[in-house]
Amino acid sequence: DAGVIQSPRHEVTEMGQEVTLRCKPISGHDYLFWYRQTMMRGLELLIYFNNNVPIDDSGMPEDRFSAKMPNASFSTLKIQPSEPRDSAVYFCASSLLMNTEAFFGQGTRLTVV
Amino acid sequence: DQQVKQNSPSLSVQEGRISILNCDYTNSMFDYFLWYKKYPAEGPTFLISISSIKDKNEDGRFTVFLNKSAKHLSLHIVPSQPGDSAVYFCAAGSGTYKYIFGTGTRLKVLA
């Protein structure tokens, strides 16, 4: 397996635009996580899915953020409208079980200008 | 409310010496702990874990110690190598509770 695949690697967008980040988890993993990394807060969990169902979205900062997992091999994180303070690195990760190690993608560096 | 804290943002160690990275947590429900290593422009990669039924887990040069009464864990790297220079994150969770990550400690191993 190629691991967790995220796209794009880098995204630069203007404030107010819609941004969509994509993730392909490792095949067979039942859990998918979206994290945001910032200097101040480290790795923050935004939302996670179990078997494609969102379980906990309490980390999603605002209604401007939404995530979907239409099938076991694909998930999106959408920000609409984007703001400069959303600039960060966003990671997707997947794991077999809740209490096992998660495998991370390489991340998407988002810059909102 | 930071449930997992890494109070040292950075640490420098001479090559060959021991590196000790610390992590504190507040939630007594946590029963599984992990350490991840992150290089620039890459995602974090799993390093080592420990469950609350143990107080030590060793894997080569890496050892994690857990002190449940103090709600404290530490990662020891012996001997430290320049390739160990990275950001290290600790994470805590349980079978039914999502993982919470600390803010990370940047380790620099000096040759």
Coordinates of C-alpha atoms in Angstrom, one line a residue:
Chain A
D1 CA 0.0 0.0 0.0
A2 CA 1.3 3.5 -0.8
G3 CA 0.2 4.9 2.5
V4 CA -2.1 7.8 3.2
I5 CA -2.2 10.0 0.1
Q6 CA -3.2 13.7 0.4
S7 CA -3.7 16.3 -2.3
P8 CA -2.7 18.9 -3.1
R9 CA 0.6 19.2 -1.2
H10 CA 0.4 22.9 -1.3
E11 CA -2.5 25.3 -1.8
V12 CA -2.4 29.0 -2.0
T13 CA -5.8 30.8 -2.2
E14 CA -7.3 34.1 -1.7
M15 CA -9.4 35.0 1.3
G16 CA -13.1 34.1 0.6
Q17 CA -12.4 31.3 -1.8
E18 CA -13.4 27.7 -1.2
V19 CA -10.7 25.2 -0.5
T20 CA -11.0 21.4 -0.8
L21 CA -8.4 19.1 0.6
R22 CA -8.4 15.4 -0.3
C23 CA -7.4 12.2 1.3
K24 CA -7.1 8.6 0.4
P25 CA -6.6 6.4 3.5
I26 CA -4.8 3.1 3.7
S27 CA -7.0 0.3 2.4
G28 CA -8.6 -1.6 5.2
H29 CA -8.3 1.1 7.8
D30 CA -11.6 1.8 9.5
Y31 CA -10.7 5.1 11.1
L32 CA -9.8 8.4 9.3
F33 CA -8.7 11.5 11.0
W34 CA -8.2 15.1 9.9
Y35 CA -5.7 17.2 11.9
R36 CA -4.4 20.7 11.7
Q37 CA -0.9 21.7 12.7
T38 CA -0.1 25.1 14.0
M39 CA 2.8 26.5 16.0
M40 CA 0.6 27.5 18.9
R41 CA -1.6 24.4 19.2
G42 CA 0.5 21.6 17.7
L43 CA -1.6 18.8 16.1
E44 CA -5.3 19.5 16.6
L45 CA -7.9 16.8 15.8
L46 CA -10.6 18.4 13.7
I47 CA -12.8 15.4 13.0
Y48 CA -12.7 11.7 12.7
F49 CA -14.7 9.0 10.9
N50 CA -15.3 5.3 11.7
N51 CA -16.4 3.2 8.7
N52 CA -17.2 6.4 6.8
V53 CA -19.4 7.8 9.5
P54 CA -18.4 11.1 11.2
I55 CA -18.0 10.3 14.9
D56 CA -16.6 13.4 16.5
D57 CA -16.4 16.8 14.8
S58 CA -16.0 18.8 18.0
G59 CA -12.6 20.0 16.8
M60 CA -13.9 21.7 13.7
P61 CA -13.3 25.3 14.4
E62 CA -16.3 26.9 12.7
D63 CA -19.2 26.2 10.4
R64 CA -16.9 27.2 7.5
F65 CA -15.2 23.8 7.9
S66 CA -16.9 20.7 6.7
A67 CA -15.7 17.1 6.0
K68 CA -17.1 14.2 4.2
M69 CA -16.3 10.6 3.6
P70 CA -18.4 9.3 0.8
N71 CA -16.7 5.9 0.7
A72 CA -13.9 3.9 2.4
S73 CA -11.2 5.2 0.1
F74 CA -11.8 8.9 0.0
S75 CA -12.4 11.9 2.2
T76 CA -12.5 15.7 1.8
L77 CA -12.1 18.6 4.1
K78 CA -13.6 21.8 2.8
I79 CA -13.2 25.4 4.0
Q80 CA -15.8 27.9 2.6
P81 CA -15.1 30.7 2.8
S82 CA -11.4 30.6 3.6
E83 CA -9.7 33.1 5.9
P84 CA -6.0 34.0 6.5
R85 CA -6.1 32.4 9.9
D86 CA -6.9 29.1 8.3
S87 CA -3.3 29.0 7.0
A88 CA -1.7 25.8 8.4
V89 CA -0.7 22.3 7.5
Y90 CA -3.6 19.9 7.4
F91 CA -2.9 16.2 7.9
C92 CA -5.1 13.2 7.1
A93 CA -4.4 10.0 9.0
S94 CA -5.9 6.5 9.1
S95 CA -5.8 3.6 11.5
L96 CA -7.1 0.1 11.8
L97 CA -8.6 0.6 15.3
M98 CA -9.2 3.4 17.6
N99 CA -6.4 2.6 20.0
T100 CA -3.6 1.7 17.5
E101 CA -1.1 3.9 15.8
A102 CA -2.3 6.2 13.0
F103 CA -0.5 6.5 9.7
F104 CA -0.3 10.1 8.4
G105 CA -0.2 11.5 5.0
Q106 CA 2.4 14.1 4.0
G107 CA 0.0 16.9 4.6
T108 CA -1.4 19.9 2.7
R109 CA 0.2 23.2 3.4
L110 CA -2.6 25.8 3.0
T111 CA -1.9 29.5 2.7
V112 CA -4.8 31.9 2.5
V113 CA -3.8 35.4 1.5
Chain B
D1 CA -7.7 23.2 28.0
Q2 CA -4.6 21.2 27.0
Q3 CA -5.0 17.7 28.1
V4 CA -1.6 16.7 26.8
K5 CA 1.3 19.0 27.4
Q6 CA 4.9 19.0 26.2
N7 CA 6.4 21.9 28.1
S8 CA 9.7 22.0 26.4
P9 CA 9.4 23.4 22.9
S10 CA 13.0 22.5 22.0
L11 CA 15.9 20.5 23.2
S12 CA 19.5 20.2 22.1
V13 CA 21.7 17.2 22.8
Q14 CA 25.2 16.1 21.8
E15 CA 25.5 13.1 19.6
G16 CA 26.0 9.9 21.6
R17 CA 24.3 11.3 24.7
I18 CA 20.8 10.6 26.0
S19 CA 17.8 12.6 24.9
I20 CA 14.8 12.8 27.2
L21 CA 11.6 14.2 26.0
N22 CA 8.8 14.7 28.5
C23 CA 5.0 14.7 28.3
D24 CA 2.3 15.3 30.9
Y25 CA -1.4 14.5 30.6
T26 CA -4.4 15.4 32.7
N27 CA -7.2 12.9 31.8
S28 CA -7.1 9.8 33.9
M29 CA -9.2 8.0 31.3
F30 CA -6.2 7.9 28.9
D31 CA -4.8 4.3 28.8
Y32 CA -2.7 4.3 25.6
F33 CA 0.2 6.6 24.7
L34 CA 2.2 7.0 21.6
W35 CA 5.2 9.0 20.4
Y36 CA 5.5 10.2 16.8
K37 CA 8.4 11.7 15.0
K38 CA 8.1 14.4 12.4
Y39 CA 10.6 15.6 9.9
P40 CA 10.1 18.9 8.0
A41 CA 7.6 18.7 5.1
E42 CA 6.6 15.1 6.1
G43 CA 3.7 13.7 8.1
P44 CA 4.3 12.4 11.6
T45 CA 5.4 8.8 11.8
F46 CA 4.7 6.4 14.6
L47 CA 7.7 5.7 16.8
I48 CA 6.7 3.8 19.9
S49 CA 3.7 3.2 22.2
I50 CA 2.8 2.1 25.7
S51 CA -0.4 1.0 27.3
S52 CA -1.3 1.8 30.9
I53 CA -0.7 -1.8 32.0
K54 CA 3.0 -1.3 31.6
D55 CA 5.4 1.2 32.9
K56 CA 8.2 0.8 30.3
N57 CA 8.4 -0.2 26.7
E58 CA 11.7 -0.5 24.8
D59 CA 12.4 -0.6 21.1
G60 CA 16.1 -0.4 20.2
R61 CA 17.4 3.0 21.1
F62 CA 14.0 4.2 22.1
T63 CA 12.4 3.6 25.5
V64 CA 9.1 5.1 26.8
F65 CA 8.4 5.3 30.5
L66 CA 5.0 5.8 32.0
N67 CA 4.3 7.1 35.5
K68 CA 0.6 6.8 35.9
S69 CA 0.4 8.3 39.3
A70 CA 2.2 11.4 38.1
K71 CA 0.4 11.3 34.7
H72 CA 3.7 11.6 33.1
L73 CA 5.5 9.9 30.3
S74 CA 8.9 10.3 28.8
L75 CA 10.8 9.1 25.7
H76 CA 14.5 8.3 26.1
I77 CA 16.7 8.0 23.1
V78 CA 20.1 6.4 23.7
P79 CA 22.5 7.0 22.1
S80 CA 21.2 10.1 20.2
Q81 CA 22.1 10.4 16.6
P82 CA 22.0 13.4 14.2
G83 CA 19.2 11.6 12.2
D84 CA 17.1 11.8 15.4
S85 CA 16.8 15.6 14.9
A86 CA 13.0 16.1 14.4
V87 CA 9.9 17.3 16.2
Y88 CA 8.5 14.7 18.6
F89 CA 4.8 14.6 19.5
C90 CA 3.3 12.6 22.3
A91 CA -0.3 11.5 22.0
A92 CA -2.7 10.1 24.6
G93 CA -6.1 8.3 24.2
S94 CA -8.0 5.2 24.9
G95 CA -10.1 2.5 23.1
T96 CA -13.1 4.8 23.2
Y97 CA -11.6 8.2 23.3
K98 CA -9.9 10.1 20.5
Y99 CA -6.2 10.8 20.6
I100 CA -5.0 14.1 21.9
F101 CA -1.6 15.3 20.7
G102 CA 0.8 17.6 22.5
T103 CA 2.4 20.6 20.9
G104 CA 5.6 18.9 20.1
T105 CA 9.3 19.2 21.2
R106 CA 11.9 20.0 18.6
L107 CA 15.0 17.9 19.2
K108 CA 18.3 18.9 17.7
V109 CA 21.2 16.4 18.0
L110 CA 24.5 18.1 17.6
A111 CA 27.3 16.2 15.8

